Amino acid sequence: MNWRQIVLCLCLLATATSTWADDAENTEATIPFFNLKGDPSTISNQHILEFWGYHAAESGDTTSNTLKLRYYQPLQYDQWRGTMRIDTSYVDAYGPLVTNQNPGHYSAGNTMLTLWGNHPGFLSSWDATLGGRVIFPFGNNSQWAVGPQVGMVFLPTSKGALPLSDFSPLARYMYGFYAKNQNLANAVNQQALARRLELYPTLGFNLAPDTQLRLWDENGLVYNSAGGGWFVPIDGMVTHRLNKHFLIAVGASKQVVQTYQQYNWQYYGKLSFNF
C-alpha cells in the first residue's frame, strides 16, 4: 500500500462517513448500536499547557527518556473554529546501540505543529474535524514530515446509560521528505523517511466524576506503508482533574504486534494546566 492509496483511503473514509451522517436521523452522525451521537462542538476554547514525561524500552536494550512540552491554542476565523497544537521535546537515549550517548545527555526530539478545526457550512451534518500535522527537521531528525488528518467525537445520547464517555476516532497519514539541501551521504545515517498511517480508536470511560480511563489516546496503531508492517499497542491512561485548572494523568503502553518497529513498552505521565 503506497502513500497515494493511503490518502485515497482517507478521502473515501471521509466521503463514506459524510454520506452515513447525511442518512442518519436528524441529519446528525450517529452510531445507533452503541447509542452514540456525533458532537459538533468538540473544539475547545481553552488554552492548555501540558508537561509530559516518557520512559520507553526499545529494541536492542536501548532505553529512552523524553521530556515534552505541549501547548493548545484555540483559533477562530469567521465561523471556522479550530485548535493549533505545538509539541517540542528533548530525548535522552542510551544503550549498546546508541553511540556517544550517556544517561543525562539530552538531544532535541520531534517538534510538531498540528492544526484542526471545522466550519458549520462545510459537511455540517458530519460533525468532524479536518486538519494536518507538520514535523520539523530539528535535532537528530533531518527530515520534514507532513500529513492530513480527519477525526470525530461521538458522545452517549443519554447520560448514565454507559460508562463510556466518548469514542473519538482519528486517522492521520504522515509523508516524510528531505530538504532540498539535504546531502545523501548525511541522509544515510538518518531515520527512514516517514510513510505511515496513524490510527487512534480512542475510547474514554468514566471511572469517577473527575477520573477517566482513556484507551489509545496518546499512542495509537501505526501502519508502515513504505515497507509494510504494523505496530499495534495496548495503551491506557488514567486522568484525574484536580480542579478546573489542573489535570494529572499516568499511562502505559505495551506492543502486542510489532512487524513495524517502534518500542517494546512505555510508561508516561503529564501535568496539564488550562486557562
PDB file of C-alpha atoms in Angstrom:
ATOM      1  CA  MET A   1       0.000   0.000   0.000  1.00  0.00           C
ATOM      2  CA  ASN A   2       1.676   3.245  -1.107  1.00  0.00           C
ATOM      3  CA  TRP A   3       1.025   6.780   0.111  1.00  0.00           C
ATOM      4  CA  ARG A   4      -1.400   7.583  -2.735  1.00  0.00           C
ATOM      5  CA  GLN A   5      -3.538   4.610  -1.761  1.00  0.00           C
ATOM      6  CA  ILE A   6      -3.441   5.679   1.880  1.00  0.00           C
ATOM      7  CA  VAL A   7      -4.586   9.225   1.054  1.00  0.00           C
ATOM      8  CA  LEU A   8      -7.308   7.790  -1.194  1.00  0.00           C
ATOM      9  CA  CYS A   9      -8.492   5.610   1.705  1.00  0.00           C
ATOM     10  CA  LEU A  10      -8.676   8.657   3.968  1.00  0.00           C
ATOM     11  CA  CYS A  11     -10.721  10.526   1.358  1.00  0.00           C
ATOM     12  CA  LEU A  12     -13.055   7.545   0.909  1.00  0.00           C
ATOM     13  CA  LEU A  13     -13.445   7.310   4.687  1.00  0.00           C
ATOM     14  CA  ALA A  14     -14.383  10.980   4.841  1.00  0.00           C
ATOM     15  CA  THR A  15     -16.880  10.616   1.981  1.00  0.00           C
ATOM     16  CA  ALA A  16     -18.426   7.468   3.419  1.00  0.00           C
ATOM     17  CA  THR A  17     -18.735   8.990   6.879  1.00  0.00           C
ATOM     18  CA  SER A  18     -20.316  12.118   5.435  1.00  0.00           C
ATOM     19  CA  THR A  19     -22.864  10.028   3.490  1.00  0.00           C
ATOM     20  CA  TRP A  20     -23.598   7.951   6.571  1.00  0.00           C
ATOM     21  CA  ALA A  21     -24.137  11.125   8.582  1.00  0.00           C
ATOM     22  CA  ASP A  22     -26.496  12.591   5.954  1.00  0.00           C
ATOM     23  CA  ASP A  23     -28.670   9.473   6.148  1.00  0.00           C
ATOM     24  CA  ALA A  24     -28.762   9.485   9.941  1.00  0.00           C
ATOM     25  CA  GLU A  25     -31.735  10.676  11.954  1.00  0.00           C
ATOM     26  CA  ASN A  26     -31.918  14.454  12.399  1.00  0.00           C
ATOM     27  CA  THR A  27     -29.012  14.675   9.914  1.00  0.00           C
ATOM     28  CA  GLU A  28     -26.509  14.031  12.699  1.00  0.00           C
ATOM     29  CA  ALA A  29     -23.716  11.467  12.727  1.00  0.00           C
ATOM     30  CA  THR A  30     -24.733   8.548  14.941  1.00  0.00           C
ATOM     31  CA  ILE A  31     -23.705   5.031  15.962  1.00  0.00           C
ATOM     32  CA  PRO A  32     -27.158   3.603  16.805  1.00  0.00           C
ATOM     33  CA  PHE A  33     -25.954   0.256  18.218  1.00  0.00           C
ATOM     34  CA  PHE A  34     -23.976   1.982  20.979  1.00  0.00           C
ATOM     35  CA  ASN A  35     -26.390   4.943  21.340  1.00  0.00           C
ATOM     36  CA  LEU A  36     -23.664   7.419  20.358  1.00  0.00           C
ATOM     37  CA  LYS A  37     -24.109  10.715  18.549  1.00  0.00           C
ATOM     38  CA  GLY A  38     -21.545  12.946  16.873  1.00  0.00           C
ATOM     39  CA  ASP A  39     -20.619  16.060  18.828  1.00  0.00           C
ATOM     40  CA  PRO A  40     -20.312  19.171  16.621  1.00  0.00           C
ATOM     41  CA  SER A  41     -18.852  21.294  19.464  1.00  0.00           C
ATOM     42  CA  THR A  42     -15.618  19.402  20.064  1.00  0.00           C
ATOM     43  CA  ILE A  43     -13.388  22.457  19.565  1.00  0.00           C
ATOM     44  CA  SER A  44     -12.283  23.802  22.937  1.00  0.00           C
ATOM     45  CA  ASN A  45     -11.866  27.499  23.694  1.00  0.00           C
ATOM     46  CA  GLN A  46      -9.328  26.708  26.440  1.00  0.00           C
ATOM     47  CA  HIS A  47      -5.625  27.439  26.316  1.00  0.00           C
ATOM     48  CA  ILE A  48      -3.868  24.301  27.569  1.00  0.00           C
ATOM     49  CA  LEU A  49      -0.233  23.865  28.585  1.00  0.00           C
ATOM     50  CA  GLU A  50       0.996  20.317  29.296  1.00  0.00           C
ATOM     51  CA  PHE A  51       4.237  18.872  30.663  1.00  0.00           C
ATOM     52  CA  TRP A  52       4.872  15.232  29.676  1.00  0.00           C
ATOM     53  CA  GLY A  53       7.455  12.654  30.688  1.00  0.00           C
ATOM     54  CA  TYR A  54       8.007   9.294  28.913  1.00  0.00           C
ATOM     55  CA  HIS A  55      10.219   6.289  29.628  1.00  0.00           C
ATOM     56  CA  ALA A  56      10.424   3.706  26.832  1.00  0.00           C
ATOM     57  CA  ALA A  57      12.236   0.431  26.252  1.00  0.00           C
ATOM     58  CA  GLU A  58      13.139  -0.041  22.600  1.00  0.00           C
ATOM     59  CA  SER A  59      14.898  -2.761  20.600  1.00  0.00           C
ATOM     60  CA  GLY A  60      18.465  -3.862  21.344  1.00  0.00           C
ATOM     61  CA  ASP A  61      18.333  -2.948  25.053  1.00  0.00           C
ATOM     62  CA  THR A  62      18.000   0.722  24.123  1.00  0.00           C
ATOM     63  CA  THR A  63      16.125   2.928  26.592  1.00  0.00           C
ATOM     64  CA  SER A  64      14.919   6.480  26.122  1.00  0.00           C
ATOM     65  CA  ASN A  65      13.619   9.211  28.404  1.00  0.00           C
ATOM     66  CA  THR A  66      11.647  12.061  26.864  1.00  0.00           C
ATOM     67  CA  LEU A  67      10.575  15.415  28.281  1.00  0.00           C
ATOM     68  CA  LYS A  68       7.857  17.070  26.219  1.00  0.00           C
ATOM     69  CA  LEU A  69       6.133  20.444  26.266  1.00  0.00           C
ATOM     70  CA  ARG A  70       2.719  20.595  24.562  1.00  0.00           C
ATOM     71  CA  TYR A  71       0.522  23.664  24.048  1.00  0.00           C
ATOM     72  CA  TYR A  72      -3.018  24.035  22.656  1.00  0.00           C
ATOM     73  CA  GLN A  73      -4.106  27.394  21.206  1.00  0.00           C
ATOM     74  CA  PRO A  74      -7.785  27.938  20.241  1.00  0.00           C
ATOM     75  CA  LEU A  75      -8.331  29.618  16.872  1.00  0.00           C
ATOM     76  CA  GLN A  76     -11.294  31.242  15.169  1.00  0.00           C
ATOM     77  CA  TYR A  77     -11.791  32.869  11.787  1.00  0.00           C
ATOM     78  CA  ASP A  78     -15.332  33.948  10.899  1.00  0.00           C
ATOM     79  CA  GLN A  79     -17.406  30.788  11.587  1.00  0.00           C
ATOM     80  CA  TRP A  80     -14.427  28.431  11.374  1.00  0.00           C
ATOM     81  CA  ARG A  81     -13.220  27.245  14.782  1.00  0.00           C
ATOM     82  CA  GLY A  82     -10.117  25.228  15.364  1.00  0.00           C
ATOM     83  CA  THR A  83      -7.139  24.356  17.536  1.00  0.00           C
ATOM     84  CA  MET A  84      -3.401  24.673  16.997  1.00  0.00           C
ATOM     85  CA  ARG A  85      -1.170  22.294  18.956  1.00  0.00           C
ATOM     86  CA  ILE A  86       2.612  22.643  19.309  1.00  0.00           C
ATOM     87  CA  ASP A  87       4.840  19.832  20.660  1.00  0.00           C
ATOM     88  CA  THR A  88       8.548  20.054  21.337  1.00  0.00           C
ATOM     89  CA  SER A  89      10.761  17.665  23.285  1.00  0.00           C
ATOM     90  CA  TYR A  90      14.185  16.591  24.491  1.00  0.00           C
ATOM     91  CA  VAL A  91      15.228  12.930  24.355  1.00  0.00           C
ATOM     92  CA  ASP A  92      17.814  11.034  26.386  1.00  0.00           C
ATOM     93  CA  ALA A  93      18.582   7.715  24.622  1.00  0.00           C
ATOM     94  CA  TYR A  94      21.157   5.251  25.910  1.00  0.00           C
ATOM     95  CA  GLY A  95      22.136   1.633  25.351  1.00  0.00           C
ATOM     96  CA  PRO A  96      24.679  -0.538  23.474  1.00  0.00           C
ATOM     97  CA  LEU A  97      23.341   0.541  20.060  1.00  0.00           C
ATOM     98  CA  VAL A  98      23.424   4.271  20.825  1.00  0.00           C
ATOM     99  CA  THR A  99      26.793   5.874  20.044  1.00  0.00           C
ATOM    100  CA  ASN A 100      28.190   8.704  22.165  1.00  0.00           C
ATOM    101  CA  GLN A 101      25.123   8.767  24.363  1.00  0.00           C
ATOM    102  CA  ASN A 102      25.058   8.511  28.145  1.00  0.00           C
ATOM    103  CA  PRO A 103      22.287   8.998  30.675  1.00  0.00           C
ATOM    104  CA  GLY A 104      21.732  12.705  31.172  1.00  0.00           C
ATOM    105  CA  HIS A 105      22.837  13.651  27.639  1.00  0.00           C
ATOM    106  CA  TYR A 106      19.726  15.104  26.034  1.00  0.00           C
ATOM    107  CA  SER A 107      19.211  15.911  22.374  1.00  0.00           C
ATOM    108  CA  ALA A 108      16.411  17.649  20.518  1.00  0.00           C
ATOM    109  CA  GLY A 109      13.433  15.438  19.711  1.00  0.00           C
ATOM    110  CA  ASN A 110      10.485  15.950  17.408  1.00  0.00           C
ATOM    111  CA  THR A 111       8.951  19.402  17.128  1.00  0.00           C
ATOM    112  CA  MET A 112       5.474  19.232  15.647  1.00  0.00           C
ATOM    113  CA  LEU A 113       2.680  21.606  14.734  1.00  0.00           C
ATOM    114  CA  THR A 114      -0.851  20.197  14.386  1.00  0.00           C
ATOM    115  CA  LEU A 115      -3.894  22.166  13.252  1.00  0.00           C
ATOM    116  CA  TRP A 116      -7.518  21.006  13.047  1.00  0.00           C
ATOM    117  CA  GLY A 117     -10.998  22.518  13.007  1.00  0.00           C
ATOM    118  CA  ASN A 118     -14.413  22.614  11.387  1.00  0.00           C
ATOM    119  CA  HIS A 119     -16.864  25.026   9.767  1.00  0.00           C
ATOM    120  CA  PRO A 120     -20.668  24.805  10.186  1.00  0.00           C
ATOM    121  CA  GLY A 121     -21.142  25.391   6.466  1.00  0.00           C
ATOM    122  CA  PHE A 122     -18.863  22.514   5.405  1.00  0.00           C
ATOM    123  CA  LEU A 123     -20.217  18.981   5.867  1.00  0.00           C
ATOM    124  CA  SER A 124     -22.380  20.369   8.683  1.00  0.00           C
ATOM    125  CA  SER A 125     -24.075  17.011   9.317  1.00  0.00           C
ATOM    126  CA  TRP A 126     -20.736  15.210   9.583  1.00  0.00           C
ATOM    127  CA  ASP A 127     -19.616  16.753  12.888  1.00  0.00           C
ATOM    128  CA  ALA A 128     -15.968  16.041  12.048  1.00  0.00           C
ATOM    129  CA  THR A 129     -12.716  17.971  12.115  1.00  0.00           C
ATOM    130  CA  LEU A 130     -10.202  18.212   9.292  1.00  0.00           C
ATOM    131  CA  GLY A 131      -6.591  19.212   9.730  1.00  0.00           C
ATOM    132  CA  GLY A 132      -2.975  18.260   9.358  1.00  0.00           C
ATOM    133  CA  ARG A 133       0.391  17.907  11.043  1.00  0.00           C
ATOM    134  CA  VAL A 134       3.916  19.139  10.239  1.00  0.00           C
ATOM    135  CA  ILE A 135       7.029  17.601  11.849  1.00  0.00           C
ATOM    136  CA  PHE A 136      10.040  19.916  11.624  1.00  0.00           C
ATOM    137  CA  PRO A 137      13.608  18.706  10.837  1.00  0.00           C
ATOM    138  CA  PHE A 138      15.131  19.685  14.191  1.00  0.00           C
ATOM    139  CA  GLY A 139      17.648  17.819  16.307  1.00  0.00           C
ATOM    140  CA  ASN A 140      18.864  14.468  15.002  1.00  0.00           C
ATOM    141  CA  ASN A 141      15.881  14.125  12.687  1.00  0.00           C
ATOM    142  CA  SER A 142      16.773  15.862   9.406  1.00  0.00           C
ATOM    143  CA  GLN A 143      13.534  15.162   7.577  1.00  0.00           C
ATOM    144  CA  TRP A 144      10.309  17.079   7.226  1.00  0.00           C
ATOM    145  CA  ALA A 145       7.033  15.173   7.514  1.00  0.00           C
ATOM    146  CA  VAL A 146       3.544  16.418   6.670  1.00  0.00           C
ATOM    147  CA  GLY A 147       0.178  14.743   6.628  1.00  0.00           C
ATOM    148  CA  PRO A 148      -3.606  15.259   6.623  1.00  0.00           C
ATOM    149  CA  GLN A 149      -5.859  14.060   9.410  1.00  0.00           C
ATOM    150  CA  VAL A 150      -9.586  13.523   9.979  1.00  0.00           C
ATOM    151  CA  GLY A 151     -11.287  12.964  13.321  1.00  0.00           C
ATOM    152  CA  MET A 152     -14.668  12.736  15.019  1.00  0.00           C
ATOM    153  CA  VAL A 153     -16.054  12.670  18.550  1.00  0.00           C
ATOM    154  CA  PHE A 154     -19.072  10.549  19.474  1.00  0.00           C
ATOM    155  CA  LEU A 155     -20.832  11.006  22.830  1.00  0.00           C
ATOM    156  CA  PRO A 156     -23.508   8.893  24.546  1.00  0.00           C
ATOM    157  CA  THR A 157     -27.039  10.062  23.735  1.00  0.00           C
ATOM    158  CA  SER A 158     -28.172   9.601  27.350  1.00  0.00           C
ATOM    159  CA  LYS A 159     -26.096  10.311  30.432  1.00  0.00           C
ATOM    160  CA  GLY A 160     -25.514   7.385  32.749  1.00  0.00           C
ATOM    161  CA  ALA A 161     -26.563   4.792  30.183  1.00  0.00           C
ATOM    162  CA  LEU A 162     -22.958   3.709  29.558  1.00  0.00           C
ATOM    163  CA  PRO A 163     -19.657   4.113  31.429  1.00  0.00           C
ATOM    164  CA  LEU A 164     -18.327   5.182  28.029  1.00  0.00           C
ATOM    165  CA  SER A 165     -17.644   8.931  27.995  1.00  0.00           C
ATOM    166  CA  ASP A 166     -16.647   9.248  24.337  1.00  0.00           C
ATOM    167  CA  PHE A 167     -15.456   7.462  21.218  1.00  0.00           C
ATOM    168  CA  SER A 168     -13.002   9.736  19.374  1.00  0.00           C
ATOM    169  CA  PRO A 169     -11.501   8.046  16.282  1.00  0.00           C
ATOM    170  CA  LEU A 170      -8.764   9.849  14.355  1.00  0.00           C
ATOM    171  CA  ALA A 171      -6.797   8.890  11.238  1.00  0.00           C
ATOM    172  CA  ARG A 172      -3.633  10.613  10.000  1.00  0.00           C
ATOM    173  CA  TYR A 173      -1.144   9.858   7.203  1.00  0.00           C
ATOM    174  CA  MET A 174       2.421  11.168   7.501  1.00  0.00           C
ATOM    175  CA  TYR A 175       4.702  11.621   4.487  1.00  0.00           C
ATOM    176  CA  GLY A 176       8.367  12.438   5.089  1.00  0.00           C
ATOM    177  CA  PHE A 177      10.879  14.119   2.802  1.00  0.00           C
ATOM    178  CA  TYR A 178      14.314  15.695   2.984  1.00  0.00           C
ATOM    179  CA  ALA A 179      15.002  19.365   2.393  1.00  0.00           C
ATOM    180  CA  LYS A 180      16.478  20.277  -0.991  1.00  0.00           C
ATOM    181  CA  ASN A 181      19.922  20.898   0.512  1.00  0.00           C
ATOM    182  CA  GLN A 182      20.000  17.504   2.274  1.00  0.00           C
ATOM    183  CA  ASN A 183      23.150  15.617   1.340  1.00  0.00           C
ATOM    184  CA  LEU A 184      22.528  11.939   0.524  1.00  0.00           C
ATOM    185  CA  ALA A 185      25.656  10.960   2.456  1.00  0.00           C
ATOM    186  CA  ASN A 186      24.258  12.677   5.542  1.00  0.00           C
ATOM    187  CA  ALA A 187      20.850  11.088   4.995  1.00  0.00           C
ATOM    188  CA  VAL A 188      22.290   7.563   5.200  1.00  0.00           C
ATOM    189  CA  ASN A 189      22.630   7.792   8.975  1.00  0.00           C
ATOM    190  CA  GLN A 190      19.183   9.307   9.464  1.00  0.00           C
ATOM    191  CA  GLN A 191      15.873   7.621  10.115  1.00  0.00           C
ATOM    192  CA  ALA A 192      13.983   6.191   7.156  1.00  0.00           C
ATOM    193  CA  LEU A 193      11.566   8.641   5.548  1.00  0.00           C
ATOM    194  CA  ALA A 194       8.139   8.530   7.180  1.00  0.00           C
ATOM    195  CA  ARG A 195       5.429   6.756   5.217  1.00  0.00           C
ATOM    196  CA  ARG A 196       2.902   5.756   7.833  1.00  0.00           C
ATOM    197  CA  LEU A 197      -0.795   5.643   8.597  1.00  0.00           C
ATOM    198  CA  GLU A 198      -1.647   6.507  12.208  1.00  0.00           C
ATOM    199  CA  LEU A 199      -4.966   5.318  13.678  1.00  0.00           C
ATOM    200  CA  TYR A 200      -6.334   6.334  17.078  1.00  0.00           C
ATOM    201  CA  PRO A 201      -9.538   4.423  18.047  1.00  0.00           C
ATOM    202  CA  THR A 202      -9.715   6.458  21.273  1.00  0.00           C
ATOM    203  CA  LEU A 203     -12.182   5.320  23.939  1.00  0.00           C
ATOM    204  CA  GLY A 204     -12.925   7.165  27.183  1.00  0.00           C
ATOM    205  CA  PHE A 205     -14.548   5.567  30.258  1.00  0.00           C
ATOM    206  CA  ASN A 206     -15.822   7.354  33.375  1.00  0.00           C
ATOM    207  CA  LEU A 207     -14.311   5.808  36.495  1.00  0.00           C
ATOM    208  CA  ALA A 208     -15.452   8.606  38.831  1.00  0.00           C
ATOM    209  CA  PRO A 209     -16.853  12.154  38.393  1.00  0.00           C
ATOM    210  CA  ASP A 210     -13.348  13.586  37.833  1.00  0.00           C
ATOM    211  CA  THR A 211     -11.485  10.452  36.742  1.00  0.00           C
ATOM    212  CA  GLN A 212     -11.328   8.732  33.353  1.00  0.00           C
ATOM    213  CA  LEU A 213      -9.664   5.768  31.728  1.00  0.00           C
ATOM    214  CA  ARG A 214      -8.618   6.580  28.160  1.00  0.00           C
ATOM    215  CA  LEU A 215      -7.529   3.891  25.696  1.00  0.00           C
ATOM    216  CA  TRP A 216      -5.372   4.636  22.620  1.00  0.00           C
ATOM    217  CA  ASP A 217      -5.415   8.346  23.361  1.00  0.00           C
ATOM    218  CA  GLU A 218      -1.659   9.024  23.472  1.00  0.00           C
ATOM    219  CA  ASN A 219      -0.384   6.023  21.469  1.00  0.00           C
ATOM    220  CA  GLY A 220      -2.275   4.596  18.506  1.00  0.00           C
ATOM    221  CA  LEU A 221      -1.881   1.963  15.807  1.00  0.00           C
ATOM    222  CA  VAL A 222       0.682   2.578  13.047  1.00  0.00           C
ATOM    223  CA  TYR A 223       0.949   1.018   9.571  1.00  0.00           C
ATOM    224  CA  ASN A 224       4.208   1.440   7.647  1.00  0.00           C
ATOM    225  CA  SER A 225       3.154   1.956   4.033  1.00  0.00           C
ATOM    226  CA  ALA A 226       6.766   2.059   2.781  1.00  0.00           C
ATOM    227  CA  GLY A 227       7.910  -1.423   3.749  1.00  0.00           C
ATOM    228  CA  GLY A 228       4.784  -2.895   5.263  1.00  0.00           C
ATOM    229  CA  GLY A 229       4.253  -3.908   8.862  1.00  0.00           C
ATOM    230  CA  TRP A 230       2.037  -2.919  11.767  1.00  0.00           C
ATOM    231  CA  PHE A 231       2.672  -1.560  15.226  1.00  0.00           C
ATOM    232  CA  VAL A 232      -0.302  -2.296  17.490  1.00  0.00           C
ATOM    233  CA  PRO A 233      -0.063  -1.416  21.212  1.00  0.00           C
ATOM    234  CA  ILE A 234      -2.337  -1.767  24.202  1.00  0.00           C
ATOM    235  CA  ASP A 235      -2.360   1.803  25.514  1.00  0.00           C
ATOM    236  CA  GLY A 236      -4.175   3.082  28.579  1.00  0.00           C
ATOM    237  CA  MET A 237      -4.076   6.360  30.516  1.00  0.00           C
ATOM    238  CA  VAL A 238      -5.880   7.340  33.727  1.00  0.00           C
ATOM    239  CA  THR A 239      -6.649  11.051  34.037  1.00  0.00           C
ATOM    240  CA  HIS A 240      -7.827  12.886  37.147  1.00  0.00           C
ATOM    241  CA  ARG A 241      -8.968  16.501  37.275  1.00  0.00           C
ATOM    242  CA  LEU A 242      -7.793  18.176  40.478  1.00  0.00           C
ATOM    243  CA  ASN A 243      -9.782  21.365  39.864  1.00  0.00           C
ATOM    244  CA  LYS A 244     -10.971  23.471  36.934  1.00  0.00           C
ATOM    245  CA  HIS A 245      -7.387  24.401  36.013  1.00  0.00           C
ATOM    246  CA  PHE A 246      -5.249  21.326  36.731  1.00  0.00           C
ATOM    247  CA  LEU A 247      -5.343  17.726  35.499  1.00  0.00           C
ATOM    248  CA  ILE A 248      -2.853  14.908  36.073  1.00  0.00           C
ATOM    249  CA  ALA A 249      -2.503  11.636  34.158  1.00  0.00           C
ATOM    250  CA  VAL A 250      -0.417   8.460  34.168  1.00  0.00           C
ATOM    251  CA  GLY A 251      -0.366   5.847  31.436  1.00  0.00           C
ATOM    252  CA  ALA A 252       1.405   2.845  29.955  1.00  0.00           C
ATOM    253  CA  SER A 253       1.674   1.224  26.540  1.00  0.00           C
ATOM    254  CA  LYS A 254       2.830  -2.262  25.532  1.00  0.00           C
ATOM    255  CA  GLN A 255       3.245  -3.544  21.973  1.00  0.00           C
ATOM    256  CA  VAL A 256       1.257  -6.652  21.021  1.00  0.00           C
ATOM    257  CA  VAL A 257       2.021  -6.592  17.270  1.00  0.00           C
ATOM    258  CA  GLN A 258       5.333  -5.147  16.068  1.00  0.00           C
ATOM    259  CA  THR A 259       6.126  -6.051  12.484  1.00  0.00           C
ATOM    260  CA  TYR A 260       6.935  -2.312  12.221  1.00  0.00           C
ATOM    261  CA  GLN A 261       9.491  -1.443  14.902  1.00  0.00           C
ATOM    262  CA  GLN A 262       8.549   1.308  17.386  1.00  0.00           C
ATOM    263  CA  TYR A 263       9.070   0.378  21.048  1.00  0.00           C
ATOM    264  CA  ASN A 264       8.538  -2.637  23.321  1.00  0.00           C
ATOM    265  CA  TRP A 265       6.858  -0.833  26.194  1.00  0.00           C
ATOM    266  CA  GLN A 266       6.436   2.679  27.510  1.00  0.00           C
ATOM    267  CA  TYR A 267       5.067   4.444  30.555  1.00  0.00           C
ATOM    268  CA  TYR A 268       4.345   8.136  30.835  1.00  0.00           C
ATOM    269  CA  GLY A 269       2.639  10.909  32.778  1.00  0.00           C
ATOM    270  CA  LYS A 270       1.553  14.501  32.381  1.00  0.00           C
ATOM    271  CA  LEU A 271       0.548  17.627  34.260  1.00  0.00           C
ATOM    272  CA  SER A 272      -1.985  19.762  32.392  1.00  0.00           C
ATOM    273  CA  PHE A 273      -2.889  23.401  33.074  1.00  0.00           C
ATOM    274  CA  ASN A 274      -5.820  25.039  31.263  1.00  0.00           C
ATOM    275  CA  PHE A 275      -6.692  28.708  31.344  1.00  0.00           C
TER     276      PHE A 275
END
